[in-house]
PDB file of C-alpha atoms in Angstrom:
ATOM      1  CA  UNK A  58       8.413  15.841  -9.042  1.00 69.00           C
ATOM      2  CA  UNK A  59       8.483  14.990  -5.064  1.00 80.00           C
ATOM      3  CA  UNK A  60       7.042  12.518  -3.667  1.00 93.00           C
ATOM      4  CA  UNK A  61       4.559  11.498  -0.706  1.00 96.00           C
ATOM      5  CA  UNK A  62       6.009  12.959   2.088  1.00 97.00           C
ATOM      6  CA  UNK A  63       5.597  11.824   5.406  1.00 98.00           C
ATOM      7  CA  UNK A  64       6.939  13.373   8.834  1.00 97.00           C
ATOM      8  CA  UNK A  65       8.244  12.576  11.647  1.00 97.00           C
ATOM      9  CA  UNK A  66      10.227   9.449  10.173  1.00 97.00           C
ATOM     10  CA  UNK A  67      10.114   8.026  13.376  1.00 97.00           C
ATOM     11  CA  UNK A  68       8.285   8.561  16.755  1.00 97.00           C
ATOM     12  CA  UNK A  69       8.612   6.659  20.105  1.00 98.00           C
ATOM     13  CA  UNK A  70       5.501   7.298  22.787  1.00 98.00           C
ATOM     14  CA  UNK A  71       3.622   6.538  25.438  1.00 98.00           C
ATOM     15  CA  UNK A  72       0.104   4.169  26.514  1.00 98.00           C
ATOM     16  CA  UNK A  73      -2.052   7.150  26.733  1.00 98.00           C
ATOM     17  CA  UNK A  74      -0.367   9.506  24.951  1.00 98.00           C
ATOM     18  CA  UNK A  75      -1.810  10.926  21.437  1.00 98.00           C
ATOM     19  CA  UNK A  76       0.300  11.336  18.164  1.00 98.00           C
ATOM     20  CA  UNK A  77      -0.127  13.229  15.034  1.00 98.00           C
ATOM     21  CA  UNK A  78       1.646  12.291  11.872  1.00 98.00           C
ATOM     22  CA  UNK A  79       1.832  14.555   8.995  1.00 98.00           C
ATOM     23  CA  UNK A  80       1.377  13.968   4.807  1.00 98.00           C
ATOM     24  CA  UNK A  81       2.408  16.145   2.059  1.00 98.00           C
ATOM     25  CA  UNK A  82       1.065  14.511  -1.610  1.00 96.00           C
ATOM     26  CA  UNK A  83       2.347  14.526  -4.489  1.00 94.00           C
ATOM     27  CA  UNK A  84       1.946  18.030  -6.297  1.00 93.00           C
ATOM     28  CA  UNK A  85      -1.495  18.037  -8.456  1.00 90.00           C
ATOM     29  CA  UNK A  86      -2.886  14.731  -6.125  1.00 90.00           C
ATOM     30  CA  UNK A  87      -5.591  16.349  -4.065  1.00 90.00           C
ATOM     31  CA  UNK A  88      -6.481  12.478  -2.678  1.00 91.00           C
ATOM     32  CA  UNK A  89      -4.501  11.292   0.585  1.00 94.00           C
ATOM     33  CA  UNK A  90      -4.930   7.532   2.113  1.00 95.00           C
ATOM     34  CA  UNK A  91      -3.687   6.627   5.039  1.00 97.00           C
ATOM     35  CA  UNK A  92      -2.898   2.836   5.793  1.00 97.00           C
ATOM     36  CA  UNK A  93      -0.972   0.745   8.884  1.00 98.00           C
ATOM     37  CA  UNK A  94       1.641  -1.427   8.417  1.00 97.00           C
ATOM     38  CA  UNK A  95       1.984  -3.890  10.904  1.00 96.00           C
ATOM     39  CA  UNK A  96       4.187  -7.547  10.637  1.00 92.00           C
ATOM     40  CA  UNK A  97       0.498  -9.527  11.969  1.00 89.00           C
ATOM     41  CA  UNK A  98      -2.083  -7.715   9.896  1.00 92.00           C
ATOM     42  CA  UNK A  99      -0.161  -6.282   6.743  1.00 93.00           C
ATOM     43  CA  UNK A 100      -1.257  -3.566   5.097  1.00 96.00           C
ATOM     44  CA  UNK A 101      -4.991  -1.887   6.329  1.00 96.00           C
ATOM     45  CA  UNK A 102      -6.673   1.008   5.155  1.00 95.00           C
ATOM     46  CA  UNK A 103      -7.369   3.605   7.701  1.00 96.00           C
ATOM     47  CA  UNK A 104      -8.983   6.401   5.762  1.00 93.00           C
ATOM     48  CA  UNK A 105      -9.433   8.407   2.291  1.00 92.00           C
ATOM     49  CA  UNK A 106      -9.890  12.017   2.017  1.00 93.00           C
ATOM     50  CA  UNK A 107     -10.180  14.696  -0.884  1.00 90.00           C
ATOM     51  CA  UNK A 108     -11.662  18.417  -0.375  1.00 90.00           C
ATOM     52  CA  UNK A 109     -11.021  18.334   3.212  1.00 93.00           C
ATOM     53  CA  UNK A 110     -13.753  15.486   3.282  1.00 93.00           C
ATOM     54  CA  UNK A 111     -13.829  11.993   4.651  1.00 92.00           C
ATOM     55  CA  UNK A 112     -14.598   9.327   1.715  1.00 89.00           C
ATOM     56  CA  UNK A 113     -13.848   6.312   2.603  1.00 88.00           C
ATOM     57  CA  UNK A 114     -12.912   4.781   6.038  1.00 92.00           C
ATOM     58  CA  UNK A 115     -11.790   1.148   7.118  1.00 93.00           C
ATOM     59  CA  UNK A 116     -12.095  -0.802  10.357  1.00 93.00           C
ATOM     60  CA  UNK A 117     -10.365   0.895  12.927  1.00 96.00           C
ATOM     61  CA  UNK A 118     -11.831   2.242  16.076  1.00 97.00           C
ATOM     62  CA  UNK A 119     -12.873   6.122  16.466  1.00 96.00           C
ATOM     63  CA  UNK A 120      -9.275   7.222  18.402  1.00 97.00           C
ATOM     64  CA  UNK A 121      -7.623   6.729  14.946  1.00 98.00           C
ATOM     65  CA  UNK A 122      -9.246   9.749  13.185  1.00 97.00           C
ATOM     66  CA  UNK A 123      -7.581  12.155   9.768  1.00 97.00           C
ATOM     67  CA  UNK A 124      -8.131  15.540   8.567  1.00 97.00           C
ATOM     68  CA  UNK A 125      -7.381  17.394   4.908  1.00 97.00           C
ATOM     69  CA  UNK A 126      -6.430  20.726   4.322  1.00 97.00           C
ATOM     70  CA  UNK A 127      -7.441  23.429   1.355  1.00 96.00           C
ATOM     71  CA  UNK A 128      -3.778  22.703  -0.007  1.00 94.00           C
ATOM     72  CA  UNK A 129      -4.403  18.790  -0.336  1.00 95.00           C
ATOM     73  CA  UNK A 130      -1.784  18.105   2.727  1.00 97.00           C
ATOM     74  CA  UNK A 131      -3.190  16.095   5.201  1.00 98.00           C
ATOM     75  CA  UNK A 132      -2.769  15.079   8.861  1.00 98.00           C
ATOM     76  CA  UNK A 133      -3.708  11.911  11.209  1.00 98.00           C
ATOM     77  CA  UNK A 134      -4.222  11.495  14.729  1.00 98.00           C
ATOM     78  CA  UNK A 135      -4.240   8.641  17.272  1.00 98.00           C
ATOM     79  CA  UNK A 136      -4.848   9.487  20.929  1.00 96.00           C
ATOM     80  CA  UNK A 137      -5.245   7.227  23.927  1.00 97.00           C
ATOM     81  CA  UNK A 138      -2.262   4.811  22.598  1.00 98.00           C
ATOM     82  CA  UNK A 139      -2.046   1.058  23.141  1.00 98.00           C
ATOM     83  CA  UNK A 140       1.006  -0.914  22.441  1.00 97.00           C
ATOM     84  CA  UNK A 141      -0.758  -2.369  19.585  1.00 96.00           C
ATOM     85  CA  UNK A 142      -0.810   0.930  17.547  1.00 98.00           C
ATOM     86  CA  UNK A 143       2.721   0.538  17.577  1.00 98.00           C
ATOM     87  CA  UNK A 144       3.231   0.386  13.412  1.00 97.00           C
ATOM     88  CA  UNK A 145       4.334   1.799  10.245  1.00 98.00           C
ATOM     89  CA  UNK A 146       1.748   4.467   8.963  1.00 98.00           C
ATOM     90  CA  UNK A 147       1.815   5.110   5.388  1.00 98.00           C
ATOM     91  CA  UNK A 148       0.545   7.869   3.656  1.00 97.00           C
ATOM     92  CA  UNK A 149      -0.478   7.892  -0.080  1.00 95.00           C
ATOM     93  CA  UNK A 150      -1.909  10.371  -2.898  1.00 93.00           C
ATOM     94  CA  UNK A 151      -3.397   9.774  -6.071  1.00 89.00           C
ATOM     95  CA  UNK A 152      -5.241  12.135  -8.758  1.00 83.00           C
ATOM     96  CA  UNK A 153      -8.559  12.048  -7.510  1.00 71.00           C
ATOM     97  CA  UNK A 154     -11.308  12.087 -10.425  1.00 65.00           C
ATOM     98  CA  UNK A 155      -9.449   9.609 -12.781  1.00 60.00           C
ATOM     99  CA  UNK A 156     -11.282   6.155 -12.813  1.00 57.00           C
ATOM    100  CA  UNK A 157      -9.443   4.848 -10.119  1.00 61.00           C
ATOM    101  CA  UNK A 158      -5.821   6.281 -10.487  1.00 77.00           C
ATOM    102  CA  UNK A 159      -3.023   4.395  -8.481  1.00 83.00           C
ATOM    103  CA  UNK A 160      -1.863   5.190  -5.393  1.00 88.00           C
ATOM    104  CA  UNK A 161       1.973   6.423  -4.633  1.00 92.00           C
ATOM    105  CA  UNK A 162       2.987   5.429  -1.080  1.00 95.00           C
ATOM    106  CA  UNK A 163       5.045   7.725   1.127  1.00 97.00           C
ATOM    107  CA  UNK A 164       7.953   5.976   3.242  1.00 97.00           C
ATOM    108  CA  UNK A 165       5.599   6.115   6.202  1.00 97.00           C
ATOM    109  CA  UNK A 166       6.131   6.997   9.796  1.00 98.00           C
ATOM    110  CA  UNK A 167       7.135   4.098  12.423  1.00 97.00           C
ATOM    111  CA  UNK A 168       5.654   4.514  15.909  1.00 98.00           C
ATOM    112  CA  UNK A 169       6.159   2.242  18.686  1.00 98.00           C
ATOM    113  CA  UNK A 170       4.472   2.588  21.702  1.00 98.00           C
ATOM    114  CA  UNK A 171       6.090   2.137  24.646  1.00 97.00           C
TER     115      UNK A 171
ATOM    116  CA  UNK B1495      -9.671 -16.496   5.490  1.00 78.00           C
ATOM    117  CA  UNK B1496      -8.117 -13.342   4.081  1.00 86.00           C
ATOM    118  CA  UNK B1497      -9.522 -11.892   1.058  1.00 92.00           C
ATOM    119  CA  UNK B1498      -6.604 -11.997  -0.792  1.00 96.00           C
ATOM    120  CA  UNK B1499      -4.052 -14.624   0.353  1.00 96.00           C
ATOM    121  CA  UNK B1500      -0.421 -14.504  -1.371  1.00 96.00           C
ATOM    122  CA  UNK B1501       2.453 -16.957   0.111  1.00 90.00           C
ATOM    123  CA  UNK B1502       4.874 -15.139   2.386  1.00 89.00           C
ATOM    124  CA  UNK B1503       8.207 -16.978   1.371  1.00 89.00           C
ATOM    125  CA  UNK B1504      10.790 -16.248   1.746  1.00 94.00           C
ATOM    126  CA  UNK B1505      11.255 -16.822  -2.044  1.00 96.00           C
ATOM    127  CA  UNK B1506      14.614 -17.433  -2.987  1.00 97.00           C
ATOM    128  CA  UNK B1507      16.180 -17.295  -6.593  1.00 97.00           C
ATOM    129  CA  UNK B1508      19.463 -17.369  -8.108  1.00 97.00           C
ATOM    130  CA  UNK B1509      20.529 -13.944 -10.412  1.00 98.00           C
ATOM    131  CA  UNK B1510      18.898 -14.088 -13.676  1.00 97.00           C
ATOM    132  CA  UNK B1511      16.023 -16.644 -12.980  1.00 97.00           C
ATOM    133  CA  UNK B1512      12.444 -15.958 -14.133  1.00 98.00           C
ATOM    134  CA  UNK B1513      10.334 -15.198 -10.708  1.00 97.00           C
ATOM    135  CA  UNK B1514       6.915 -16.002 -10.529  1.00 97.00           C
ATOM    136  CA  UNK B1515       4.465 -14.511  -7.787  1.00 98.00           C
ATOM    137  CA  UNK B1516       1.226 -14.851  -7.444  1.00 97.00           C
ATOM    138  CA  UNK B1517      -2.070 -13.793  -5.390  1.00 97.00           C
ATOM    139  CA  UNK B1518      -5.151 -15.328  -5.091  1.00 97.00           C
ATOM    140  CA  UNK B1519      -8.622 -13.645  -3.752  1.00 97.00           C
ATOM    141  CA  UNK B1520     -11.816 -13.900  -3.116  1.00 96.00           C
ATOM    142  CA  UNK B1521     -14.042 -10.627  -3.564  1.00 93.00           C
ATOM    143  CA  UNK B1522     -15.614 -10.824  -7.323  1.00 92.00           C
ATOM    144  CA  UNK B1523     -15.915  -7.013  -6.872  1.00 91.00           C
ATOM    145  CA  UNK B1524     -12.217  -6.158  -7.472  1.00 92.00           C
ATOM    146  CA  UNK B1525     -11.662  -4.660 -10.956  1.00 90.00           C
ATOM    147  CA  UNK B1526      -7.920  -3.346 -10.434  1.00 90.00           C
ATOM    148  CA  UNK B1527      -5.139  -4.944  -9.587  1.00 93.00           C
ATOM    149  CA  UNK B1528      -2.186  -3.528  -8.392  1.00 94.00           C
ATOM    150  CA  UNK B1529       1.999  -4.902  -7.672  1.00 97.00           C
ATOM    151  CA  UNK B1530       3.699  -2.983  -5.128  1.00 97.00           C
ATOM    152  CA  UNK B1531       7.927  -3.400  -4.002  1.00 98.00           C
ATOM    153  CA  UNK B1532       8.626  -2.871  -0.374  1.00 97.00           C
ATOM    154  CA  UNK B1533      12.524  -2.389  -0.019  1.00 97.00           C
ATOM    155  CA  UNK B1534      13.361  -2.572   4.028  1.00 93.00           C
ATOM    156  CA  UNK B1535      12.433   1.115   5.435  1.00 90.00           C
ATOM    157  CA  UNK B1536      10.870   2.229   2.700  1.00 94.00           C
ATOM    158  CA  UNK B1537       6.960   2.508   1.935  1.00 96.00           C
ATOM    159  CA  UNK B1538       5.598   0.396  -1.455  1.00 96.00           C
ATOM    160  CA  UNK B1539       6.671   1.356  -4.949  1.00 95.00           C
ATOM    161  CA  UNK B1540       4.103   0.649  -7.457  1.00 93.00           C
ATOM    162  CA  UNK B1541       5.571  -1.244  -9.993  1.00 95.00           C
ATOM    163  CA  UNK B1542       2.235  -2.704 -12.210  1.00 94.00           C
ATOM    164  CA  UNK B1543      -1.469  -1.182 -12.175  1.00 90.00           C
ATOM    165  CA  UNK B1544      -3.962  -3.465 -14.377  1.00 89.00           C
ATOM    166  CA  UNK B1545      -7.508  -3.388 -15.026  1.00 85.00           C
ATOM    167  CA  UNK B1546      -9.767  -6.379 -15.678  1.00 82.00           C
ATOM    168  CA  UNK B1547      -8.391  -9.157 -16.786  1.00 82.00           C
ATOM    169  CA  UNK B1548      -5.468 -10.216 -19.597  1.00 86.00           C
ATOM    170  CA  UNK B1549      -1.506  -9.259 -19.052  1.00 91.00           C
ATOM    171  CA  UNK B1550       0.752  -5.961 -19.111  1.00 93.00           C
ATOM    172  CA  UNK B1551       4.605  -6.051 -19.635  1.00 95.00           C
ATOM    173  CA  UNK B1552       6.568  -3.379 -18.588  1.00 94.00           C
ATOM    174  CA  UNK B1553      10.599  -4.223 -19.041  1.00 96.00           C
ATOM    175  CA  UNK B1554      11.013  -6.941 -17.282  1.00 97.00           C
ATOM    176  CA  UNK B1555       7.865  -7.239 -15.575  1.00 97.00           C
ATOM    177  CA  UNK B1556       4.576  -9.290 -16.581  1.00 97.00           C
ATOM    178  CA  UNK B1557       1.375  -8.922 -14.828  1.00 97.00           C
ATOM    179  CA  UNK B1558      -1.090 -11.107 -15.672  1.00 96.00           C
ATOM    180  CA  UNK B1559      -4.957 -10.937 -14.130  1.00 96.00           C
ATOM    181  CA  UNK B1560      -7.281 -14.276 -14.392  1.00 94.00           C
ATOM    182  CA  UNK B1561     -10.695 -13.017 -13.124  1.00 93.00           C
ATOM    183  CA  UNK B1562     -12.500 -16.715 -13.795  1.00 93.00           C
ATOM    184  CA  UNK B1563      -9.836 -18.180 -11.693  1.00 94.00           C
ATOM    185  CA  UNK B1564      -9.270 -14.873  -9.221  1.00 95.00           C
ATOM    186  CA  UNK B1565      -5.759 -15.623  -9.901  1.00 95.00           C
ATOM    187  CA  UNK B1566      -2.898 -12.650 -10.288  1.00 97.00           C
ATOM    188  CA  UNK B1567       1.023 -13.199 -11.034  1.00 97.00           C
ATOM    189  CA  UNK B1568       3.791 -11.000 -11.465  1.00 98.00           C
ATOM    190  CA  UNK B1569       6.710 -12.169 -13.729  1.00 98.00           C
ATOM    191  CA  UNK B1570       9.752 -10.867 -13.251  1.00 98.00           C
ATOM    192  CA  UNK B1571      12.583 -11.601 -16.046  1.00 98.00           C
ATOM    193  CA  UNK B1572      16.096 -12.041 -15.489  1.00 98.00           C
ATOM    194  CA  UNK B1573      15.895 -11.406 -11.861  1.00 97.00           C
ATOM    195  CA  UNK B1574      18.491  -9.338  -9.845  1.00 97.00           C
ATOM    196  CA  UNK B1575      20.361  -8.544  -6.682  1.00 97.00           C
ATOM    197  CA  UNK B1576      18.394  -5.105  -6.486  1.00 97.00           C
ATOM    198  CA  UNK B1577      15.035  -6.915  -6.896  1.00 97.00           C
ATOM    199  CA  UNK B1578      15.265  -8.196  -3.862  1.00 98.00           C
ATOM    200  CA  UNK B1579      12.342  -7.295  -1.463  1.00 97.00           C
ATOM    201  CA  UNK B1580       8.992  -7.839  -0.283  1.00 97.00           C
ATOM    202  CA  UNK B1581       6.065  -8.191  -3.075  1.00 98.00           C
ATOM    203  CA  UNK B1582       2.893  -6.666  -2.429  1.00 97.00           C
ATOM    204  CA  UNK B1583      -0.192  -7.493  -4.357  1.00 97.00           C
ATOM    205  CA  UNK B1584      -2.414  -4.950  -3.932  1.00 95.00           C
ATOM    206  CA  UNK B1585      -7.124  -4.993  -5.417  1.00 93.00           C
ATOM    207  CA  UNK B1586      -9.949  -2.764  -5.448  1.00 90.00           C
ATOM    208  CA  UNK B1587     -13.377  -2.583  -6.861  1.00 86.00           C
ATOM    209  CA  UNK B1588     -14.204  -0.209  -9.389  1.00 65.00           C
ATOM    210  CA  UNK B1589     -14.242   3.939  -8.250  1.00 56.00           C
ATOM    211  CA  UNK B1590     -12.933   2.750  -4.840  1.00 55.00           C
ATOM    212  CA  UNK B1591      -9.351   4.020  -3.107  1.00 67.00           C
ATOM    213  CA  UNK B1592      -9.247   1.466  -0.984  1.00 86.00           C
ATOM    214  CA  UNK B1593      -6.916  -0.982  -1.680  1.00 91.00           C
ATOM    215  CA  UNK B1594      -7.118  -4.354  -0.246  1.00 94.00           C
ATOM    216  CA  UNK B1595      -3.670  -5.815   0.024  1.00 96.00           C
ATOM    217  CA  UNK B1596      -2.219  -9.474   0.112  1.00 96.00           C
ATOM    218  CA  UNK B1597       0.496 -10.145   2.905  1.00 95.00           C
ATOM    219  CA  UNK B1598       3.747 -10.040   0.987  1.00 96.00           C
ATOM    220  CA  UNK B1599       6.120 -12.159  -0.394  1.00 97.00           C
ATOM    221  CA  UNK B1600       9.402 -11.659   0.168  1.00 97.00           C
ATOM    222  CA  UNK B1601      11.822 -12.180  -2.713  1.00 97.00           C
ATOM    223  CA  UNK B1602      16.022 -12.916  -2.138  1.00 97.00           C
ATOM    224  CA  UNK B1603      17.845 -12.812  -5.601  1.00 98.00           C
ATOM    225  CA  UNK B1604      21.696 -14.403  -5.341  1.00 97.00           C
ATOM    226  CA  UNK B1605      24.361 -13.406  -6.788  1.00 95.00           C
TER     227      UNK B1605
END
């Protein structure tokens, strides 16, 4: 069976700019996560989604924002850039509707923001 | 203070020595507990997924979960090369996705 995967592997941008990074789960996992991976703060939770719907969100501002789609795959966006976006964004899936299933990590998209 | 704290390292063993990490945290609330590898350029592996307290072995790896004490550790028997990476212990409360994660500790196993 596949696993997470995330695309593009790497991205370099802009301050100001917007990105979108892209998820495919794991076949069957209709749950996506997305966390940032950054050397200062470690590993942070961004945002949960199943049925196209927002579950869960953590503490990040409102210009880091997701999305689902009917086939589970899902998408994240980050627009007005700083240099301090400038991570590893890691995607992960899980089957949603077990008590608490683990999650399988992707091998996450590094931006740096230039 | 972090809500769960775990000691950076870098750890460093010889081959076939018996590793001990550990995690310690804070929220009451967390019910499942969760070891992670991070190989360089690559996202976390899970490795160990435990609920409540008491321990799990899986080959050569022992989780153990102290709730009292909100005290984890990962065991890792006769250690290799190829273990070598960054440890991520990884919590949640009960229902919830999202995982609250320690910093790391990076693990060198020598020849």
């Amino acid at each position: 069976k596949a696993g997470v995967t995330q695309t593009p592997r790497y991205l370099i941008k802009t301050r100001g700019q917007q990105v979108t990074l892209s998820c495919s789960p794991i076949s069957g996992h209709r749950s996506v996560s997305w966390y940032q991976q950054t050397p200062g703060q470690g590993l942070q939770f961004l945002f949960e989604y199943f049925s196209e719907t927002q579950r869960n969100k953590g503490n990040f501002p409102g210009r880091f924002s997701g999305r689902q789609f009917s086939n589970s795959r899902s998408e994240m966006n980050v627009s007005t850039l700083e240099l301090g976006d400038s991570a590893l964004y890691l995607c992960a899936s899980r089957v949603f509707g077990r008590d608490n299933s683990p999650l399988h990590f992707g091998n996450g998209t590094r931006l740096t923001v230039t | 203070q972090k809500e769960v704290e775990q000691d950076p390292g870098p750890l460093s063993v010889p081959e076939g020595a018996i590793v001990s990490l550990n995690c310690t945290y804070s929220n009451s609330a967390f019910q499942y507990f969760m070891w992670y590898r991070q190989y360089s350029r690559k996202g976390p592996e899970l490795l160990m997924y435990t609920y409540s307290s008491g321990n799990k072995e899986d080959g050569r790896f022992t989780a153990q979960v102290d709730k009292s004490s909100k005290y984890i550790s990962l065991f890792i028997r006769d250690s290799q090369p190829s273990d070598s990476a960054t440890y991520l212990c990884a919590m949640s409360a009960s229902r919830g996705n999202m995982l609250t994660f320690g910093g790391g500790t990076r693990l060198m196993v020598k020849p």
